[in-house]
Structures are given as structure tokens and as C-alpha cells.
Amino acid sequence: MTPLKLGVLLSGRGSNMEAILKNCLSGKLNAEIAVVISNKKEAGGLEVARTHNIPAITINPKTFSDKERYESEIVSQLNQASVDLVILAGYMRLVGQVMLNAFPKQIMNIHPSLLPKFKGLNAQKQALDAKESESGCTVHFVDKTLDGGPIIDQEIVKIYPNDTEESLSSRILKKEHILYSRVIDAYIRNFKRT
Ligand code: GRF
């Protein structure tokens, strides 16, 4: 079977993208990252992609008159790269109707909490502040709500009494790197080409 083409959207360092990329390159995932798109030109993930000769593009929302035109440009780049599945990996913007219409049930996101708990920013700190005994990470399909949409899979991480935001975030991140590829692998196994 031909590898599934992934389009990654990110805004920052891109460690989740890198973990997925490693699994694509080693053959653990029957997929390839066809394009990486960032809304921020300084995103570290763009550099990581470029060192692997993956097309890495910045699309700055501020240069468009509205969200629809901004997202139309993203969709056009994803289509040019023949992307089958869109992977949000630290993409710090709400997805709008243009992208959702173009890729129905084909956009996934990863979030560092056991959704539906602790949506939004600083999810790890939110879990600590709420004195939870465990947190984790979630991969879900994207809808137009913040960190909403049907949950696909989760990984649980224990919280210890001496945990800080940093220690918890780093343990969750390790699980994110495993979880995202596992979900993509399951998607590939069920994927029916049209
Ligand atoms: C991750 O914690 C992810 O769950 C959240 O943003 C962070 C991105 O990290 N949505 P990275 O850029 O993949 O390293």
C-alpha cells in the first residue's frame, strides 16, 4: 500500500512532528510527511522538517484579510501536497469551517490532558492545580471548538506529590510521542482510499 500522506500544522518546537517523522522514516508507520505548515516563521518544527527535506511553509494569518482566506491558503497547500490526513501538533489556532469542510474527519489534534478535562493552555498546570492524581494526553478529531471533537485514544500519566509543571509536562510529552503514532497507525489500517 502507498504510504498515507500527512500534512502537519504546528506553531512551535515540533517534537510531536519529529516523533512521527522518525516512525515514518524507520518504516514503523506506513506514512510520509508531505508538508509542514506553520503560522509562525520562527517555529522550530519548520527547521526540523527542512533538515529532512520536507517542504516547510509559513502561512502568516496576519497577511490575510480574514480567517477564511487564511485557511483557504492552508487547504490549497495541503491539497497541492495531496495530503490524506491533517495532523495538528502544537498548532496554536482554532480550526475554522474552511479547513473542516475540506478535510472532514481528517484532522487530528493532540492535547496534554485527559480530555474533556483541562482544555486550552497550560493543561498540565491545570491538572496540578486541580490536585488530580493522574493526567495524560489525548488524540481527538478536530471540530470547531477548542480541544473538542471525538476522542480517539488517550494515555494516562500518574501525578506524583513532588511533580512540577515541568516534570509532569515532560512525562506527558514522552507519552504523546508514542500515542500520536499509535493513533495514526490505527487510522492507516482502517483507511479506505476513495
Ligand atoms: C504538546 O504538548 C501538544 O500536546 C500541545 O502542544 C505541545 C506541542 O509540543 N498541543 P511540540 O511542538 O510537539 O513539541
mmCIF file of C-alpha atoms and ligand atoms in Angstrom:
data_model
loop_
_atom_site.group_PDB
_atom_site.id
_atom_site.type_symbol
_atom_site.label_atom_id
_atom_site.label_comp_id
_atom_site.label_asym_id
_atom_site.label_seq_id
_atom_site.Cartn_x
_atom_site.Cartn_y
_atom_site.Cartn_z
ATOM 1 C CA MET A 1 0.000 0.000 0.000
ATOM 2 C CA THR A 2 1.214 3.506 -0.787
ATOM 3 C CA PRO A 3 2.155 5.478 2.327
ATOM 4 C CA LEU A 4 -0.516 7.759 3.784
ATOM 5 C CA LYS A 5 0.361 11.396 3.155
ATOM 6 C CA LEU A 6 0.373 13.527 6.277
ATOM 7 C CA GLY A 7 0.190 17.297 6.442
ATOM 8 C CA VAL A 8 1.429 18.683 9.780
ATOM 9 C CA LEU A 9 0.341 22.042 11.184
ATOM 10 C CA LEU A 10 2.367 23.454 14.055
ATOM 11 C CA SER A 11 3.353 26.677 15.798
ATOM 12 C CA GLY A 12 6.374 25.682 17.873
ATOM 13 C CA ARG A 13 9.241 23.266 18.506
ATOM 14 C CA GLY A 14 7.634 20.312 16.745
ATOM 15 C CA SER A 15 8.718 17.394 18.929
ATOM 16 C CA ASN A 16 5.498 15.504 18.141
ATOM 17 C CA MET A 17 6.091 16.024 14.430
ATOM 18 C CA GLU A 18 9.654 14.766 14.860
ATOM 19 C CA ALA A 19 8.499 11.633 16.694
ATOM 20 C CA ILE A 20 6.015 10.884 13.899
ATOM 21 C CA LEU A 21 8.679 11.589 11.288
ATOM 22 C CA LYS A 22 11.099 9.117 12.926
ATOM 23 C CA ASN A 23 8.441 6.417 12.773
ATOM 24 C CA CYS A 24 7.750 7.229 9.109
ATOM 25 C CA LEU A 25 11.452 7.042 8.273
ATOM 26 C CA SER A 26 12.030 3.793 10.156
ATOM 27 C CA GLY A 27 9.050 2.172 8.432
ATOM 28 C CA LYS A 28 7.085 1.718 11.676
ATOM 29 C CA LEU A 29 4.413 3.946 10.148
ATOM 30 C CA ASN A 30 3.307 3.440 6.564
ATOM 31 C CA ALA A 31 3.116 7.202 6.122
ATOM 32 C CA GLU A 32 5.135 10.156 4.942
ATOM 33 C CA ILE A 33 5.055 13.783 5.998
ATOM 34 C CA ALA A 34 4.256 15.549 2.745
ATOM 35 C CA VAL A 35 4.250 19.112 4.044
ATOM 36 C CA VAL A 36 4.689 21.050 7.303
ATOM 37 C CA ILE A 37 2.844 24.339 7.695
ATOM 38 C CA SER A 38 3.321 26.862 10.481
ATOM 39 C CA ASN A 39 1.538 30.089 11.303
ATOM 40 C CA LYS A 40 4.824 31.296 12.851
ATOM 41 C CA LYS A 41 8.005 31.582 10.828
ATOM 42 C CA GLU A 42 10.226 31.078 13.898
ATOM 43 C CA ALA A 43 8.663 27.687 14.750
ATOM 44 C CA GLY A 44 11.439 25.168 15.425
ATOM 45 C CA GLY A 45 9.416 22.441 13.742
ATOM 46 C CA LEU A 46 9.952 24.118 10.348
ATOM 47 C CA GLU A 47 13.713 23.762 10.728
ATOM 48 C CA VAL A 48 13.394 20.111 11.737
ATOM 49 C CA ALA A 49 11.312 19.461 8.619
ATOM 50 C CA ARG A 50 13.768 21.286 6.351
ATOM 51 C CA THR A 51 16.706 19.230 7.603
ATOM 52 C CA HIS A 52 14.766 16.213 6.344
ATOM 53 C CA ASN A 53 13.956 17.867 3.013
ATOM 54 C CA ILE A 54 10.268 18.102 3.833
ATOM 55 C CA PRO A 55 8.565 21.160 2.351
ATOM 56 C CA ALA A 56 8.090 23.561 5.286
ATOM 57 C CA ILE A 57 5.935 26.610 4.746
ATOM 58 C CA THR A 58 4.958 29.602 6.850
ATOM 59 C CA ILE A 59 1.473 30.964 6.299
ATOM 60 C CA ASN A 60 1.057 34.095 8.376
ATOM 61 C CA PRO A 61 -2.613 34.719 9.250
ATOM 62 C CA LYS A 62 -1.896 38.436 9.640
ATOM 63 C CA THR A 63 -1.293 38.738 5.907
ATOM 64 C CA PHE A 64 -4.875 37.670 5.103
ATOM 65 C CA SER A 65 -7.971 39.838 5.413
ATOM 66 C CA ASP A 66 -9.921 37.111 7.212
ATOM 67 C CA LYS A 67 -9.722 33.578 8.622
ATOM 68 C CA GLU A 68 -11.490 32.082 5.586
ATOM 69 C CA ARG A 69 -8.840 33.351 3.174
ATOM 70 C CA TYR A 70 -6.059 32.280 5.552
ATOM 71 C CA GLU A 71 -7.461 28.771 5.798
ATOM 72 C CA SER A 72 -8.106 28.581 2.046
ATOM 73 C CA GLU A 73 -4.384 29.072 1.540
ATOM 74 C CA ILE A 74 -3.629 26.275 4.028
ATOM 75 C CA VAL A 75 -6.111 23.974 2.267
ATOM 76 C CA SER A 76 -4.579 24.801 -1.091
ATOM 77 C CA GLN A 77 -1.083 23.892 0.185
ATOM 78 C CA LEU A 78 -2.372 20.667 1.767
ATOM 79 C CA ASN A 79 -4.114 19.727 -1.481
ATOM 80 C CA GLN A 80 -1.052 20.534 -3.571
ATOM 81 C CA ALA A 81 0.831 18.054 -1.394
ATOM 82 C CA SER A 82 -2.018 15.503 -1.822
ATOM 83 C CA VAL A 83 -2.448 15.207 1.931
ATOM 84 C CA ASP A 84 -4.742 12.420 3.205
ATOM 85 C CA LEU A 85 -4.687 13.295 6.912
ATOM 86 C CA VAL A 86 -4.002 16.577 8.705
ATOM 87 C CA ILE A 87 -2.072 16.351 11.961
ATOM 88 C CA LEU A 88 -2.167 19.289 14.377
ATOM 89 C CA ALA A 89 0.962 19.138 16.521
ATOM 90 C CA GLY A 90 1.154 22.191 18.750
ATOM 91 C CA TYR A 91 -0.847 24.328 16.303
ATOM 92 C CA MET A 92 -1.975 27.227 18.451
ATOM 93 C CA ARG A 93 -5.016 28.348 16.480
ATOM 94 C CA LEU A 94 -8.649 27.298 16.354
ATOM 95 C CA VAL A 95 -9.504 25.437 13.170
ATOM 96 C CA GLY A 96 -12.363 27.035 11.203
ATOM 97 C CA GLN A 97 -15.044 25.888 8.815
ATOM 98 C CA VAL A 98 -12.937 26.154 5.652
ATOM 99 C CA MET A 99 -10.461 23.546 6.863
ATOM 100 C CA LEU A 100 -13.158 21.393 8.447
ATOM 101 C CA ASN A 101 -15.123 21.311 5.180
ATOM 102 C CA ALA A 102 -12.029 20.498 3.141
ATOM 103 C CA PHE A 103 -10.904 17.660 5.464
ATOM 104 C CA PRO A 104 -13.991 16.187 7.151
ATOM 105 C CA LYS A 105 -12.958 13.766 9.940
ATOM 106 C CA GLN A 106 -9.444 14.004 8.556
ATOM 107 C CA ILE A 107 -7.946 16.457 11.063
ATOM 108 C CA MET A 108 -6.477 15.220 14.353
ATOM 109 C CA ASN A 109 -5.040 17.076 17.328
ATOM 110 C CA ILE A 110 -3.025 16.064 20.393
ATOM 111 C CA HIS A 111 -3.620 17.712 23.751
ATOM 112 C CA PRO A 112 -1.679 17.230 27.018
ATOM 113 C CA SER A 113 -4.587 16.273 29.296
ATOM 114 C CA LEU A 114 -7.200 13.592 29.642
ATOM 115 C CA LEU A 115 -9.879 15.418 27.684
ATOM 116 C CA PRO A 116 -12.577 16.542 28.265
ATOM 117 C CA LYS A 117 -10.694 17.738 31.351
ATOM 118 C CA PHE A 118 -8.399 20.762 31.139
ATOM 119 C CA LYS A 119 -8.870 22.165 27.681
ATOM 120 C CA GLY A 120 -6.859 25.129 26.448
ATOM 121 C CA LEU A 121 -3.498 26.490 27.534
ATOM 122 C CA ASN A 122 -1.334 25.144 30.381
ATOM 123 C CA ALA A 123 -3.281 21.895 30.642
ATOM 124 C CA GLN A 124 -0.553 20.301 32.769
ATOM 125 C CA LYS A 125 -0.670 23.171 35.295
ATOM 126 C CA GLN A 126 -4.462 22.981 35.321
ATOM 127 C CA ALA A 127 -4.225 19.286 36.298
ATOM 128 C CA LEU A 128 -1.709 20.051 39.069
ATOM 129 C CA ASP A 129 -3.786 22.966 40.393
ATOM 130 C CA ALA A 130 -6.853 20.702 40.483
ATOM 131 C CA LYS A 131 -4.847 18.221 42.635
ATOM 132 C CA GLU A 132 -5.504 15.373 40.210
ATOM 133 C CA SER A 133 -3.784 12.059 40.882
ATOM 134 C CA GLU A 134 -3.382 11.414 37.173
ATOM 135 C CA SER A 135 -3.388 13.237 33.875
ATOM 136 C CA GLY A 136 -2.160 12.282 30.414
ATOM 137 C CA CYS A 137 -2.707 13.083 26.775
ATOM 138 C CA THR A 138 -5.465 12.717 24.215
ATOM 139 C CA VAL A 139 -5.663 12.471 20.441
ATOM 140 C CA HIS A 140 -9.007 13.572 19.050
ATOM 141 C CA PHE A 141 -10.645 14.511 15.798
ATOM 142 C CA VAL A 142 -10.910 18.268 15.449
ATOM 143 C CA ASP A 143 -14.123 20.239 15.356
ATOM 144 C CA LYS A 144 -14.557 23.993 15.611
ATOM 145 C CA THR A 145 -14.444 24.027 19.426
ATOM 146 C CA LEU A 146 -11.248 24.366 21.446
ATOM 147 C CA ASP A 147 -9.804 20.888 22.104
ATOM 148 C CA GLY A 148 -13.246 19.430 21.346
ATOM 149 C CA GLY A 149 -14.237 16.774 18.838
ATOM 150 C CA PRO A 150 -14.496 12.993 19.224
ATOM 151 C CA ILE A 151 -11.760 11.423 21.354
ATOM 152 C CA ILE A 152 -9.787 8.710 19.547
ATOM 153 C CA ASP A 153 -7.308 7.486 22.174
ATOM 154 C CA GLN A 154 -5.575 8.513 25.405
ATOM 155 C CA GLU A 155 -2.531 7.712 27.532
ATOM 156 C CA ILE A 156 -2.629 8.074 31.318
ATOM 157 C CA VAL A 157 0.290 9.549 33.294
ATOM 158 C CA LYS A 158 0.447 9.385 37.101
ATOM 159 C CA ILE A 159 0.933 12.615 39.025
ATOM 160 C CA TYR A 160 3.357 12.440 41.957
ATOM 161 C CA PRO A 161 3.233 14.758 45.002
ATOM 162 C CA ASN A 162 6.552 16.397 44.089
ATOM 163 C CA ASP A 163 5.646 16.989 40.431
ATOM 164 C CA THR A 164 6.169 20.420 38.924
ATOM 165 C CA GLU A 165 4.636 21.713 35.725
ATOM 166 C CA GLU A 166 7.951 20.918 34.010
ATOM 167 C CA SER A 167 8.324 17.360 35.316
ATOM 168 C CA LEU A 168 4.716 16.471 34.542
ATOM 169 C CA SER A 169 4.863 18.102 31.087
ATOM 170 C CA SER A 170 7.963 16.162 30.178
ATOM 171 C CA ARG A 171 6.482 12.804 31.266
ATOM 172 C CA ILE A 172 3.276 13.558 29.354
ATOM 173 C CA LEU A 173 5.260 14.608 26.274
ATOM 174 C CA LYS A 174 7.029 11.220 26.179
ATOM 175 C CA LYS A 175 3.617 9.558 26.100
ATOM 176 C CA GLU A 176 2.397 11.983 23.420
ATOM 177 C CA HIS A 177 5.227 10.853 21.172
ATOM 178 C CA ILE A 178 4.048 7.234 21.479
ATOM 179 C CA LEU A 179 0.310 7.916 21.385
ATOM 180 C CA TYR A 180 0.187 10.042 18.224
ATOM 181 C CA SER A 181 1.949 7.439 16.071
ATOM 182 C CA ARG A 182 -0.195 4.671 17.531
ATOM 183 C CA VAL A 183 -3.356 6.552 16.535
ATOM 184 C CA ILE A 184 -2.031 7.332 13.054
ATOM 185 C CA ASP A 185 -1.102 3.674 12.617
ATOM 186 C CA ALA A 186 -4.652 2.612 13.563
ATOM 187 C CA TYR A 187 -6.046 5.196 11.133
ATOM 188 C CA ILE A 188 -3.841 3.846 8.344
ATOM 189 C CA ARG A 189 -5.026 0.303 8.989
ATOM 190 C CA ASN A 190 -8.663 1.418 8.630
ATOM 191 C CA PHE A 191 -8.086 3.900 5.839
ATOM 192 C CA LYS A 192 -10.003 3.278 2.652
ATOM 193 C CA ARG A 193 -8.812 5.210 -0.343
ATOM 194 C CA THR A 194 -11.576 6.793 -2.412
HETATM 195 C C1 GRF B 1 2.200 19.358 23.017
HETATM 196 O O1 GRF B 1 2.195 19.289 24.414
HETATM 197 C C2 GRF B 1 0.827 19.135 22.452
HETATM 198 O O2 GRF B 1 0.071 18.236 23.225
HETATM 199 C C3 GRF B 1 0.220 20.512 22.523
HETATM 200 O O3 GRF B 1 1.272 21.380 22.173
HETATM 201 C C4 GRF B 1 2.519 20.767 22.521
HETATM 202 C C5 GRF B 1 3.351 20.759 21.278
HETATM 203 O O4 GRF B 1 4.652 20.299 21.527
HETATM 204 N N1 GRF B 1 -0.935 20.620 21.659
HETATM 205 P P1 GRF B 1 5.641 20.003 20.313
HETATM 206 O O5 GRF B 1 5.714 21.294 19.486
HETATM 207 O O6 GRF B 1 5.076 18.872 19.523
HETATM 208 O O7 GRF B 1 6.946 19.678 20.941
#
